[in-house]
Short mmCIF file of C-alpha atoms in Angstrom, two decimals:
data_model
loop_
_atom_site.label_atom_id
_atom_site.label_comp_id
_atom_site.label_asym_id
_atom_site.label_seq_id
_atom_site.Cartn_x
_atom_site.Cartn_y
_atom_site.Cartn_z
CA GLU A 1 -4.72 14.89 -9.54
CA ALA A 2 -1.61 14.32 -7.15
CA GLN A 3 1.38 13.04 -8.47
CA LEU A 4 4.15 10.92 -6.53
CA LEU A 5 7.63 11.11 -8.04
CA GLU A 6 10.24 8.23 -6.41
CA SER A 7 14.25 9.03 -6.44
CA GLY A 8 17.34 7.52 -5.38
CA GLY A 9 17.07 4.22 -5.44
CA GLY A 10 19.38 1.78 -7.30
CA LEU A 11 22.29 -0.99 -6.26
CA VAL A 12 23.71 -0.56 -2.40
CA GLN A 13 26.48 -3.33 -0.98
CA PRO A 14 25.14 -5.27 2.32
CA GLY A 15 25.56 -3.26 5.24
CA GLY A 16 25.46 0.13 3.13
CA SER A 17 22.92 3.32 3.37
CA LEU A 18 20.77 4.34 0.83
CA ARG A 19 18.70 7.91 1.08
CA LEU A 20 14.83 7.97 -1.25
CA SER A 21 12.90 11.09 -1.57
CA CYS A 22 9.45 11.36 -2.40
CA ALA A 23 8.34 14.38 -4.31
CA ALA A 24 4.55 15.43 -4.60
CA SER A 25 2.68 18.05 -6.61
CA GLY A 26 -0.65 18.67 -7.22
CA ILE A 27 -1.92 18.87 -3.62
CA THR A 28 -1.66 20.52 -0.56
CA PHE A 29 0.98 18.45 0.47
CA GLY A 30 0.98 18.81 4.36
CA TYR A 31 -2.54 18.17 4.81
CA TYR A 32 -1.68 14.46 4.38
CA ALA A 33 -0.07 11.11 6.33
CA MET A 34 1.99 9.48 3.51
CA SER A 35 3.99 6.14 3.75
CA TRP A 36 6.60 3.92 2.56
CA VAL A 37 5.76 0.52 1.36
CA ARG A 38 8.20 -1.83 -0.88
CA GLN A 39 7.44 -4.89 -2.74
CA ALA A 40 10.08 -7.57 -2.93
CA PRO A 41 10.18 -9.07 -6.56
CA GLY A 42 7.68 -11.34 -7.24
CA LYS A 43 6.28 -10.89 -3.52
CA GLY A 44 3.25 -9.11 -1.96
CA LEU A 45 2.89 -5.37 -0.66
CA GLU A 46 4.51 -4.59 2.87
CA TRP A 47 4.11 -1.27 4.56
CA ILE A 48 7.26 -0.45 6.22
CA SER A 49 6.46 3.04 7.29
CA PHE A 50 4.40 6.05 8.40
CA ILE A 51 4.46 10.02 8.80
CA SER A 52 2.07 11.87 9.36
CA GLY A 53 1.00 15.61 7.95
CA THR A 54 2.94 17.78 10.33
CA GLY A 55 5.76 14.53 10.74
CA TYR A 56 5.47 14.92 14.50
CA SER A 57 4.16 11.19 14.31
CA THR A 58 6.11 8.37 12.88
CA TYR A 59 5.82 4.15 12.75
CA TYR A 60 7.71 1.49 11.62
CA ALA A 61 6.91 -1.80 10.56
CA ASP A 62 9.29 -4.19 13.15
CA SER A 63 11.13 -5.52 9.38
CA VAL A 64 12.63 -2.28 9.45
CA LYS A 65 13.03 -0.51 12.85
CA GLY A 66 15.78 1.38 14.06
CA ARG A 67 17.54 1.27 10.27
CA PHE A 68 14.94 3.13 8.80
CA THR A 69 13.98 6.86 9.15
CA ILE A 70 10.85 8.81 7.54
CA SER A 71 11.05 12.51 7.36
CA ARG A 72 9.26 14.89 5.17
CA ASP A 73 9.92 18.52 4.30
CA ASN A 74 6.59 20.72 3.96
CA SER A 75 7.99 23.85 2.32
CA GLN A 76 9.54 21.28 -0.03
CA ASN A 77 6.72 18.98 -0.85
CA THR A 78 8.77 15.88 -0.32
CA MET A 79 9.14 12.78 1.81
CA ASP A 80 12.40 10.96 2.73
CA LEU A 81 13.02 7.61 3.77
CA GLN A 82 16.95 7.09 5.39
CA MET A 83 17.74 3.40 5.11
CA ASN A 84 21.26 2.24 6.79
CA ARG A 85 22.52 -1.51 7.82
CA LEU A 86 20.46 -2.30 4.39
CA ARG A 87 20.10 -6.14 3.87
CA ALA A 88 19.92 -7.77 1.15
CA GLU A 89 16.00 -8.99 2.21
CA ASP A 90 15.45 -4.84 1.50
CA THR A 91 15.37 -5.45 -1.88
CA ALA A 92 12.15 -4.25 -3.63
CA VAL A 93 10.10 -1.49 -5.08
CA TYR A 94 9.46 1.12 -2.86
CA TYR A 95 6.22 3.18 -3.17
CA CYS A 96 5.97 6.71 -1.33
CA ALA A 97 1.98 6.76 -0.87
CA ARG A 98 -0.28 9.35 0.06
CA TYR A 99 -2.83 8.45 2.64
CA TYR A 100 -6.84 9.54 1.92
CA TYR A 101 -6.26 11.83 4.34
CA ASP A 102 -3.86 12.15 7.71
CA ASP A 103 -5.16 9.32 9.15
CA ILE A 104 -2.78 6.21 9.23
CA ARG A 105 -6.23 4.17 8.88
CA THR A 106 -7.43 5.05 5.52
CA SER A 107 -6.60 3.77 2.30
CA PHE A 108 -3.88 4.81 -0.15
CA ALA A 109 -5.45 7.74 -2.64
CA SER A 110 -2.37 7.74 -4.28
CA TRP A 111 0.83 5.70 -5.11
CA GLY A 112 4.53 6.59 -6.68
CA GLN A 113 5.79 4.72 -9.81
CA GLY A 114 7.97 3.24 -7.37
CA ILE A 115 11.98 2.60 -7.43
CA LEU A 116 14.29 -0.05 -7.25
CA VAL A 117 16.62 -0.96 -4.62
CA THR A 118 18.68 -3.78 -4.81
CA VAL A 119 21.00 -4.66 -2.42
CA SER A 120 24.22 -7.10 -3.27
CA SER A 121 27.54 -7.23 -2.96
CA GLN B 1 3.42 -14.53 6.49
CA SER B 2 0.74 -11.68 5.95
CA VAL B 3 -1.18 -10.29 8.19
CA LEU B 4 -4.33 -10.18 6.37
CA THR B 5 -5.47 -13.56 4.92
CA GLN B 6 -6.03 -13.82 0.95
CA PRO B 7 -6.63 -16.86 -1.34
CA PRO B 8 -3.29 -16.64 -3.84
CA SER B 9 -5.39 -17.08 -6.66
CA VAL B 10 -8.99 -16.80 -8.02
CA SER B 11 -10.47 -17.51 -11.78
CA GLY B 12 -13.39 -17.11 -13.72
CA ALA B 13 -14.92 -16.98 -17.11
CA PRO B 14 -15.61 -13.54 -19.15
CA GLY B 15 -18.53 -12.32 -17.81
CA GLN B 16 -18.73 -14.42 -14.42
CA ARG B 17 -18.97 -13.21 -10.86
CA VAL B 18 -16.01 -13.89 -8.41
CA THR B 19 -14.77 -12.98 -5.20
CA ILE B 20 -11.37 -12.38 -3.11
CA SER B 21 -11.82 -12.78 0.39
CA CYS B 22 -9.46 -10.99 3.47
CA THR B 23 -9.56 -12.20 6.48
CA GLY B 24 -8.26 -10.69 9.53
CA ASN B 25 -8.12 -10.76 13.11
CA SER B 26 -9.44 -8.92 16.23
CA SER B 27 -6.59 -6.54 16.21
CA ASN B 28 -7.72 -5.02 12.37
CA ILE B 29 -11.03 -6.10 10.67
CA GLY B 30 -12.39 -7.55 13.76
CA ALA B 31 -11.69 -4.03 15.37
CA SER B 32 -14.11 -2.57 12.93
CA TYR B 33 -11.26 -1.07 10.86
CA ASP B 34 -12.12 -0.33 7.61
CA VAL B 35 -10.68 -2.40 4.46
CA HIS B 36 -9.56 -1.07 1.29
CA TRP B 37 -8.76 -3.09 -2.21
CA TYR B 38 -6.02 -2.22 -4.46
CA ARG B 39 -5.80 -3.81 -8.39
CA GLN B 40 -2.00 -4.03 -9.29
CA PHE B 41 -0.93 -5.17 -13.29
CA PRO B 42 2.43 -6.43 -13.69
CA GLY B 43 4.76 -3.75 -13.29
CA THR B 44 2.84 -0.86 -12.49
CA ALA B 45 2.18 0.56 -9.21
CA PRO B 46 -1.47 -0.27 -6.89
CA LYS B 47 -4.53 1.76 -8.15
CA LEU B 48 -6.79 1.88 -5.03
CA LEU B 49 -9.67 0.17 -6.08
CA ILE B 50 -12.39 0.12 -2.92
CA TYR B 51 -11.81 2.25 0.05
CA GLY B 52 -13.75 2.38 2.95
CA ASN B 53 -14.95 -1.38 2.88
CA ASN B 54 -17.41 -0.39 -0.02
CA ASN B 55 -16.47 2.96 -1.83
CA ARG B 56 -15.20 3.57 -5.32
CA PRO B 57 -13.81 6.05 -6.50
CA SER B 58 -14.01 8.24 -9.31
CA GLY B 59 -13.68 6.47 -12.01
CA VAL B 60 -14.14 2.51 -10.76
CA PRO B 61 -16.77 0.81 -12.46
CA ASP B 62 -19.42 -0.43 -10.80
CA ARG B 63 -18.79 -3.94 -11.54
CA PHE B 64 -16.58 -3.84 -8.48
CA SER B 65 -17.98 -3.59 -4.83
CA GLY B 66 -16.81 -4.07 -1.33
CA SER B 67 -18.10 -5.97 1.75
CA LYS B 68 -16.77 -6.58 5.11
CA SER B 69 -17.85 -8.59 8.29
CA VAL B 70 -16.91 -9.11 11.67
CA THR B 71 -13.21 -10.11 10.79
CA SER B 72 -13.67 -10.57 7.07
CA ALA B 73 -14.00 -8.66 3.86
CA SER B 74 -14.85 -9.84 0.66
CA LEU B 75 -14.03 -7.54 -2.80
CA ALA B 76 -16.66 -8.95 -5.57
CA ILE B 77 -16.08 -8.10 -9.42
CA THR B 78 -18.96 -8.65 -11.70
CA GLY B 79 -18.81 -9.53 -15.18
CA LEU B 80 -15.59 -10.34 -15.41
CA GLN B 81 -13.97 -8.73 -18.60
CA ALA B 82 -10.04 -9.63 -19.50
CA GLU B 83 -8.41 -6.70 -18.52
CA ASP B 84 -9.46 -7.66 -14.79
CA GLU B 85 -6.90 -10.25 -14.79
CA ALA B 86 -4.24 -8.02 -12.45
CA ASP B 87 -3.38 -8.82 -8.54
CA TYR B 88 -5.62 -7.61 -6.04
CA TYR B 89 -4.84 -6.87 -2.50
CA CYS B 90 -6.58 -5.74 0.82
CA GLN B 91 -5.44 -3.12 3.02
CA SER B 92 -6.71 -2.40 6.98
CA TYR B 93 -5.32 -0.89 9.80
CA ASP B 94 -4.00 -2.49 12.71
CA SER B 95 -3.86 -1.90 16.34
CA SER B 96 -1.37 -4.46 17.95
CA LEU B 97 1.23 -3.36 15.11
CA SER B 98 0.67 0.64 15.08
CA GLY B 99 0.47 0.43 11.27
CA SER B 100 -0.72 -0.31 8.17
CA VAL B 101 -1.50 -3.98 6.70
CA PHE B 102 -1.89 -5.64 3.41
CA GLY B 103 -2.90 -9.05 2.30
CA GLY B 104 -0.48 -11.61 0.89
CA GLY B 105 -2.47 -10.30 -2.85
CA THR B 106 -4.31 -12.67 -4.97
CA LYS B 107 -4.00 -13.50 -8.71
CA LEU B 108 -7.23 -13.05 -10.61
CA THR B 109 -6.53 -15.23 -13.80
CA VAL B 110 -9.50 -14.93 -16.53
CA LEU B 111 -10.06 -18.21 -18.52
#
């Protein structure tokens, strides 16, 4: 069964940067599209970014477009999220999630345990 | 404001049947994109409950079922149990946003 493990979270000041990583195991990583989904404290789920199996296609929610960059290294079975110009409203638990196929229209078949990012001075 | 609309809360007594609705528009559910459902317990990651409108992953009991109509979908839970108390989210794809979209979530309370 697929396992996803996020790392890199923590406390950062407004305007600062942070890089999250997601390490995958138990799957042929490059076969699947991946996303980052976040959940602000007490709020619902928000999809923020997508990357295709090859890494050639990426999409972003308007809330993070131009500030966040998603990438992946299929040789290392990892996916990253570079977060720049962070704002207080970016405070959330960030989940790494795997799509059912290499297709953004499919469901999230597995999720990481989540990692907390806090943006505060 | 979420792209997909869910009721904030639903409730039911043990053994009863409850449904949770998920309403979209012509860019997502109405464009024939599949709807998926997740269950989330406090402090834990969401877990896939229904995929492709009405398919259950291995291990999900048949008390859970999904359906879809023109611009909406529903999750039905029969034989309600105390351990069903959780937050439930619907998800689809939106062609105008070029991204996955979620409903705002529904808190299920078992009375």
